[in-house]
MMTF fields as JSON, N, C-alpha, C and O atoms, coordinates in Angstrom:
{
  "mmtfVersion": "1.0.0",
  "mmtfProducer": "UNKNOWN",
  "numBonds": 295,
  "numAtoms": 296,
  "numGroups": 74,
  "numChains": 1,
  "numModels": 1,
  "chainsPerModel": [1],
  "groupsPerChain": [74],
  "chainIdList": ["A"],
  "bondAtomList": [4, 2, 8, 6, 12, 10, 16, 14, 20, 18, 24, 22, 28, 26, 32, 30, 36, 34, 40, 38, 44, 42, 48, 46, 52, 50, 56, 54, 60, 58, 64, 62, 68, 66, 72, 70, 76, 74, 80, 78, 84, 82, 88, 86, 92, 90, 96, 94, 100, 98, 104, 102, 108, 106, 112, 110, 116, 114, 120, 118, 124, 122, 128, 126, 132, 130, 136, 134, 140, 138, 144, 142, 148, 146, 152, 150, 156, 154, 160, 158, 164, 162, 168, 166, 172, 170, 176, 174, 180, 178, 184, 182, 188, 186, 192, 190, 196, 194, 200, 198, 204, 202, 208, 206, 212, 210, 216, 214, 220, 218, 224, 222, 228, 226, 232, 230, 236, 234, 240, 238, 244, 242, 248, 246, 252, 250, 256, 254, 260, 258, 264, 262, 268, 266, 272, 270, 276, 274, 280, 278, 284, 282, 288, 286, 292, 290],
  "bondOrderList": [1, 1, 1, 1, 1, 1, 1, 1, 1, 1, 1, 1, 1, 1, 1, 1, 1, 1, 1, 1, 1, 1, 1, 1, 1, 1, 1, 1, 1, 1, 1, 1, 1, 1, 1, 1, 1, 1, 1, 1, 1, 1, 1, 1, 1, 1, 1, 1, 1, 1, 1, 1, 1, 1, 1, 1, 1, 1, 1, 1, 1, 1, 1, 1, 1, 1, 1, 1, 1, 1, 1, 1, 1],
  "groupList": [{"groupName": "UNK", "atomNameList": ["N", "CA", "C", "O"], "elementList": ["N", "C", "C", "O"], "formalChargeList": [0, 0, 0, 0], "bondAtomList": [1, 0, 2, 1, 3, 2], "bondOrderList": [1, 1, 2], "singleLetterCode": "X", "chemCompType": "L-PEPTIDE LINKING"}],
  "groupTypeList": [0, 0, 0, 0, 0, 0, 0, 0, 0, 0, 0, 0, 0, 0, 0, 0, 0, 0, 0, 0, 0, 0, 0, 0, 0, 0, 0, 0, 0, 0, 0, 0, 0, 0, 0, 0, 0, 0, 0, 0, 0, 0, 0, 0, 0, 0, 0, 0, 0, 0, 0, 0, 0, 0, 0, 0, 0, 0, 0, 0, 0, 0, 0, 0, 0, 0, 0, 0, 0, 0, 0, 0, 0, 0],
  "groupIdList": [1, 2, 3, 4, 5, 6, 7, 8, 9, 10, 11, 12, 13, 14, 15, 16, 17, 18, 19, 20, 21, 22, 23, 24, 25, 26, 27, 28, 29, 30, 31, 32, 33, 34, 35, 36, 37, 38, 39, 40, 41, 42, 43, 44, 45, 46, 47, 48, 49, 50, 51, 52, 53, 54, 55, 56, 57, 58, 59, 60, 61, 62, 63, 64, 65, 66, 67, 68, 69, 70, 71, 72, 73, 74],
  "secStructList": [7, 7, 6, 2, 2, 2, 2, 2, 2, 2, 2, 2, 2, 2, 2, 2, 6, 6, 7, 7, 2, 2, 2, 2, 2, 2, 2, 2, 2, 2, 2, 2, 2, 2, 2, 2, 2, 2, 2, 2, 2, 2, 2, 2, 2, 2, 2, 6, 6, 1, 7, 7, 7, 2, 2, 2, 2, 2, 2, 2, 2, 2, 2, 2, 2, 2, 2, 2, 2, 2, 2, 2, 6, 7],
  "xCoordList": [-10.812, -9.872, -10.575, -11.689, -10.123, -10.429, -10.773, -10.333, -11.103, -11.261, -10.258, -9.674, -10.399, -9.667, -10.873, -10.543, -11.778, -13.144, -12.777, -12.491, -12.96, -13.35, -11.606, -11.621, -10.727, -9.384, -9.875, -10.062, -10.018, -10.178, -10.857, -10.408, -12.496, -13.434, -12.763, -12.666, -12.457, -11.277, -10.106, -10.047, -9.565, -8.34, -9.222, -8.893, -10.377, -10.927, -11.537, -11.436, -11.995, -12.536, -11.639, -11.99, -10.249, -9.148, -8.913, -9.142, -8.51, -8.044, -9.137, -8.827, -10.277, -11.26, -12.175, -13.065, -12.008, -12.543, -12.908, -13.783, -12.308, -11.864, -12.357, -12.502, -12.679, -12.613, -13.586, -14.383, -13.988, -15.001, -15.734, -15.394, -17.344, -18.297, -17.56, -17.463, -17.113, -17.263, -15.398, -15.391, -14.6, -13.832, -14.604, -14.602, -15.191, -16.021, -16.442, -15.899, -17.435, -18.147, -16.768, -16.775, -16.352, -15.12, -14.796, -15.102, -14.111, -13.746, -14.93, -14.534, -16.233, -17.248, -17.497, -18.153, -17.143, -17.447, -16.793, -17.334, -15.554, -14.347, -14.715, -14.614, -15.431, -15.183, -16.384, -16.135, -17.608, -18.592, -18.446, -19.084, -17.53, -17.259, -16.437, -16.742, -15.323, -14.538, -15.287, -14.95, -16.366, -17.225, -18.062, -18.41, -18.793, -19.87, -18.571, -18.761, -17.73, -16.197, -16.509, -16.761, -16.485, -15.997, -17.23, -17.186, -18.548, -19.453, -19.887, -20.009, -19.993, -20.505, -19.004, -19.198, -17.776, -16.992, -17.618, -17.564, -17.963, -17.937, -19.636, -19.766, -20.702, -21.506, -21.742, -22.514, -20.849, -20.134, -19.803, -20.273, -18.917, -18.327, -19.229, -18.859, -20.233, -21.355, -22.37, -23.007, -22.547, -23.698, -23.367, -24.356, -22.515, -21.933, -21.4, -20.716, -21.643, -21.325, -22.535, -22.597, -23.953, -25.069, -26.289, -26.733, -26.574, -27.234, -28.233, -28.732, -28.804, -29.313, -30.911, -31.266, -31.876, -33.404, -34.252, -33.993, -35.093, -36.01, -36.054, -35.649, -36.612, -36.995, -36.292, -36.549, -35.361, -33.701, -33.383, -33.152, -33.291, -33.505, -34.803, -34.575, -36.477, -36.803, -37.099, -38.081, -36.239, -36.344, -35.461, -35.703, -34.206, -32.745, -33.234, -32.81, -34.469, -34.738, -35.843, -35.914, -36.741, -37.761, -37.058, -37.693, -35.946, -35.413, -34.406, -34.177, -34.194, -33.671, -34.197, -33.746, -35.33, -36.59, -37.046, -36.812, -37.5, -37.687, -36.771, -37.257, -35.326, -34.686, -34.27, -33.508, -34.508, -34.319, -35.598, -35.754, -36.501, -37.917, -37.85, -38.234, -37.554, -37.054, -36.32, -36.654, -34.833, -33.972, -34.993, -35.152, -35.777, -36.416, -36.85, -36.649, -37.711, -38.459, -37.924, -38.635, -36.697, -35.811, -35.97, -35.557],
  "yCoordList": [-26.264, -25.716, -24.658, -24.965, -23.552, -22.568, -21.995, -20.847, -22.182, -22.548, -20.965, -20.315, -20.822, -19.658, -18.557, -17.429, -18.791, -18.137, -17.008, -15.814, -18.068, -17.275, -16.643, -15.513, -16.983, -16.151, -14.709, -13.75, -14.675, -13.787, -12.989, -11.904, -13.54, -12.7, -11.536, -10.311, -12.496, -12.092, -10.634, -9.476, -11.061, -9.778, -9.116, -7.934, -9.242, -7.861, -7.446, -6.327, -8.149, -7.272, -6.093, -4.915, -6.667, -6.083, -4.688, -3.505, -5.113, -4.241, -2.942, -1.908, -3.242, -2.327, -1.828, -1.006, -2.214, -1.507, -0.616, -0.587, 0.495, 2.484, 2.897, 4.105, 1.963, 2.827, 3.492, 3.563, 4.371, 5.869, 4.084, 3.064, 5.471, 4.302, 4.03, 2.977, 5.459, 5.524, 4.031, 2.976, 4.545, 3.295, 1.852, 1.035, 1.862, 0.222, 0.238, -0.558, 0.996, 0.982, 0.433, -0.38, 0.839, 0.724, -0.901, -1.595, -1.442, -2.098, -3.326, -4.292, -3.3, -4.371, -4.478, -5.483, -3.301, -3.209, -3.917, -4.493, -4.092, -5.022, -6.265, -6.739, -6.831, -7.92, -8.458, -9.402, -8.021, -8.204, -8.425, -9.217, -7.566, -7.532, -8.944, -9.733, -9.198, -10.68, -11.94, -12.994, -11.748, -12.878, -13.153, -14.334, -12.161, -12.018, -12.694, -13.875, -12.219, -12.8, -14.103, -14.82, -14.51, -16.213, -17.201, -18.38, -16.252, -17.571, -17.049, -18.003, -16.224, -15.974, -16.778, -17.283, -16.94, -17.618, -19.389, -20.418, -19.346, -21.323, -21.112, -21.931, -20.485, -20.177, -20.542, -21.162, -19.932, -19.98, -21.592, -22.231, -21.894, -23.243, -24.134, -25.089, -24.467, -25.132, -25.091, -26.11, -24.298, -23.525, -24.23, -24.9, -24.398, -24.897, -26.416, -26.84, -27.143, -28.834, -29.267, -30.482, -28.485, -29.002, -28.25, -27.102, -29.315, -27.894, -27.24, -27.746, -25.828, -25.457, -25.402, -25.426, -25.306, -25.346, -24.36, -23.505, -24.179, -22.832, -22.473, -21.382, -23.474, -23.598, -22.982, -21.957, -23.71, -22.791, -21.473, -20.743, -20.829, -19.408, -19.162, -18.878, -19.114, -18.338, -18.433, -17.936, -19.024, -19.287, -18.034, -17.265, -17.962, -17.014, -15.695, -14.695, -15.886, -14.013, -13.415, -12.287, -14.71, -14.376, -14.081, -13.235, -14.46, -14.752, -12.798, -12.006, -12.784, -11.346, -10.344, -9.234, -10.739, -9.372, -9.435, -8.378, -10.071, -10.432, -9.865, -9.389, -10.012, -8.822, -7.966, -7.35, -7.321, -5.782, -5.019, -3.799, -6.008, -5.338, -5.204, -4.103, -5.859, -5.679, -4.806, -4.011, -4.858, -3.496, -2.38, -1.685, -1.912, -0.609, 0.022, 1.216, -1.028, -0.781, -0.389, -0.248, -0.291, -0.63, 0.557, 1.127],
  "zCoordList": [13.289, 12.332, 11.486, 11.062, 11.204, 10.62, 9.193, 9.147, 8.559, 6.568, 6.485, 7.353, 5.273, 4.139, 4.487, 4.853, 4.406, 4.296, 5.902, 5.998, 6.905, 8.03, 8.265, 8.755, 8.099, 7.966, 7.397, 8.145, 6.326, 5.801, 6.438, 6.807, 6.76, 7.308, 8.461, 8.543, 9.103, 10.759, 9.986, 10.398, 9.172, 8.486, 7.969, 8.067, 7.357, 6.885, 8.119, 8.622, 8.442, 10.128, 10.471, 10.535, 10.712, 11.839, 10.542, 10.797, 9.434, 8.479, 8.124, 7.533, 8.57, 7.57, 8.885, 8.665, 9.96, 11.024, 11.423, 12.289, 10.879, 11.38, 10.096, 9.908, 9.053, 7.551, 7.335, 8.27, 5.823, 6.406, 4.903, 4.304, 5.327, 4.371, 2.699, 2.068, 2.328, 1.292, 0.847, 0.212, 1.352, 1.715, 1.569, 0.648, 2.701, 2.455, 1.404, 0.638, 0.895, -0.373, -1.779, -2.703, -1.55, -2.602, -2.631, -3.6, -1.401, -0.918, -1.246, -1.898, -0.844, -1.484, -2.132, -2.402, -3.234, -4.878, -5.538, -6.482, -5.291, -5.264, -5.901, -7.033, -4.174, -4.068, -4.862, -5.611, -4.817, -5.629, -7.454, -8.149, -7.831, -9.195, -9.384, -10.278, -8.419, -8.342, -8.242, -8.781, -7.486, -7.347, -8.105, -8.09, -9.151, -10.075, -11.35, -11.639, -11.836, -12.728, -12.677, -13.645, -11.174, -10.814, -11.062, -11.413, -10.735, -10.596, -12.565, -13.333, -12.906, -14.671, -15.285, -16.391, -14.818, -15.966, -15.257, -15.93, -14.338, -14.082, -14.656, -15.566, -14.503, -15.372, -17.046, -17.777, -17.084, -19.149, -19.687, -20.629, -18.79, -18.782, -18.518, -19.2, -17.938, -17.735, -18.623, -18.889, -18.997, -20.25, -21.406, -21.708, -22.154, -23.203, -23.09, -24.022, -22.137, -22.214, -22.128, -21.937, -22.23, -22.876, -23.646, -23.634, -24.24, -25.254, -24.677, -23.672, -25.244, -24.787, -25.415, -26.593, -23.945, -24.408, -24.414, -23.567, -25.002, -24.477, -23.237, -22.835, -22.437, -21.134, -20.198, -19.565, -20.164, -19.517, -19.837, -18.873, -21.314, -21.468, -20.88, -19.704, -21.169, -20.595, -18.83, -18.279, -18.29, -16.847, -16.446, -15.516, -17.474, -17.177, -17.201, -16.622, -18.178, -18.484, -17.348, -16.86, -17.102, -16.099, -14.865, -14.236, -14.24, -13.174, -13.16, -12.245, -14.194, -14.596, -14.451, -14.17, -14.666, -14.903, -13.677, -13.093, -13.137, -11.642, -10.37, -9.344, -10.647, -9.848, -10.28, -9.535, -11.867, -11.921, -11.701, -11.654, -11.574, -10.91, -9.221, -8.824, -8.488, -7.361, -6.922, -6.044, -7.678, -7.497, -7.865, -6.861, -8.946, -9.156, -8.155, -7.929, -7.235, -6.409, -4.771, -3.776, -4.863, -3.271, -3.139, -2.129]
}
């Protein structure tokens, strides 16, 4: 049986097939901005039903700096 997931995968296949890059580009920007929304609001909601420790911030900032140092470098 087939999930929601791989449906989808399959219609964007068929739908986005012929499209020029800059199209796709658009099109993943999309979906990226929807998904970054979904996991930072269940993020938010989790964050706040316990308190918070140093430890945990500086893990969040090291972990930050760590891939905007990565991205620099691509």
């Amino acid at each position: 049986m087939f999930s929601l997931v791989s449906v989808g995968a399959v219609i964007g296949n068929i739908a986005l097939k012929d499209v020029s890059e800059e199209v796709l580009e658009i099109v993943l920007s999309f979906g990226l901005a929807a998904l970054l929304y979904l996991v930072t609001e269940g993020l938010l909601v989790e964050a706040h039903e316990e308190p918070e420790s140093s430890l945990s911030t500086t893990f969040f900032f090291v972990g930050f700096l760590v891939f905007l140092i990565l991205g620099m470098f691509e």
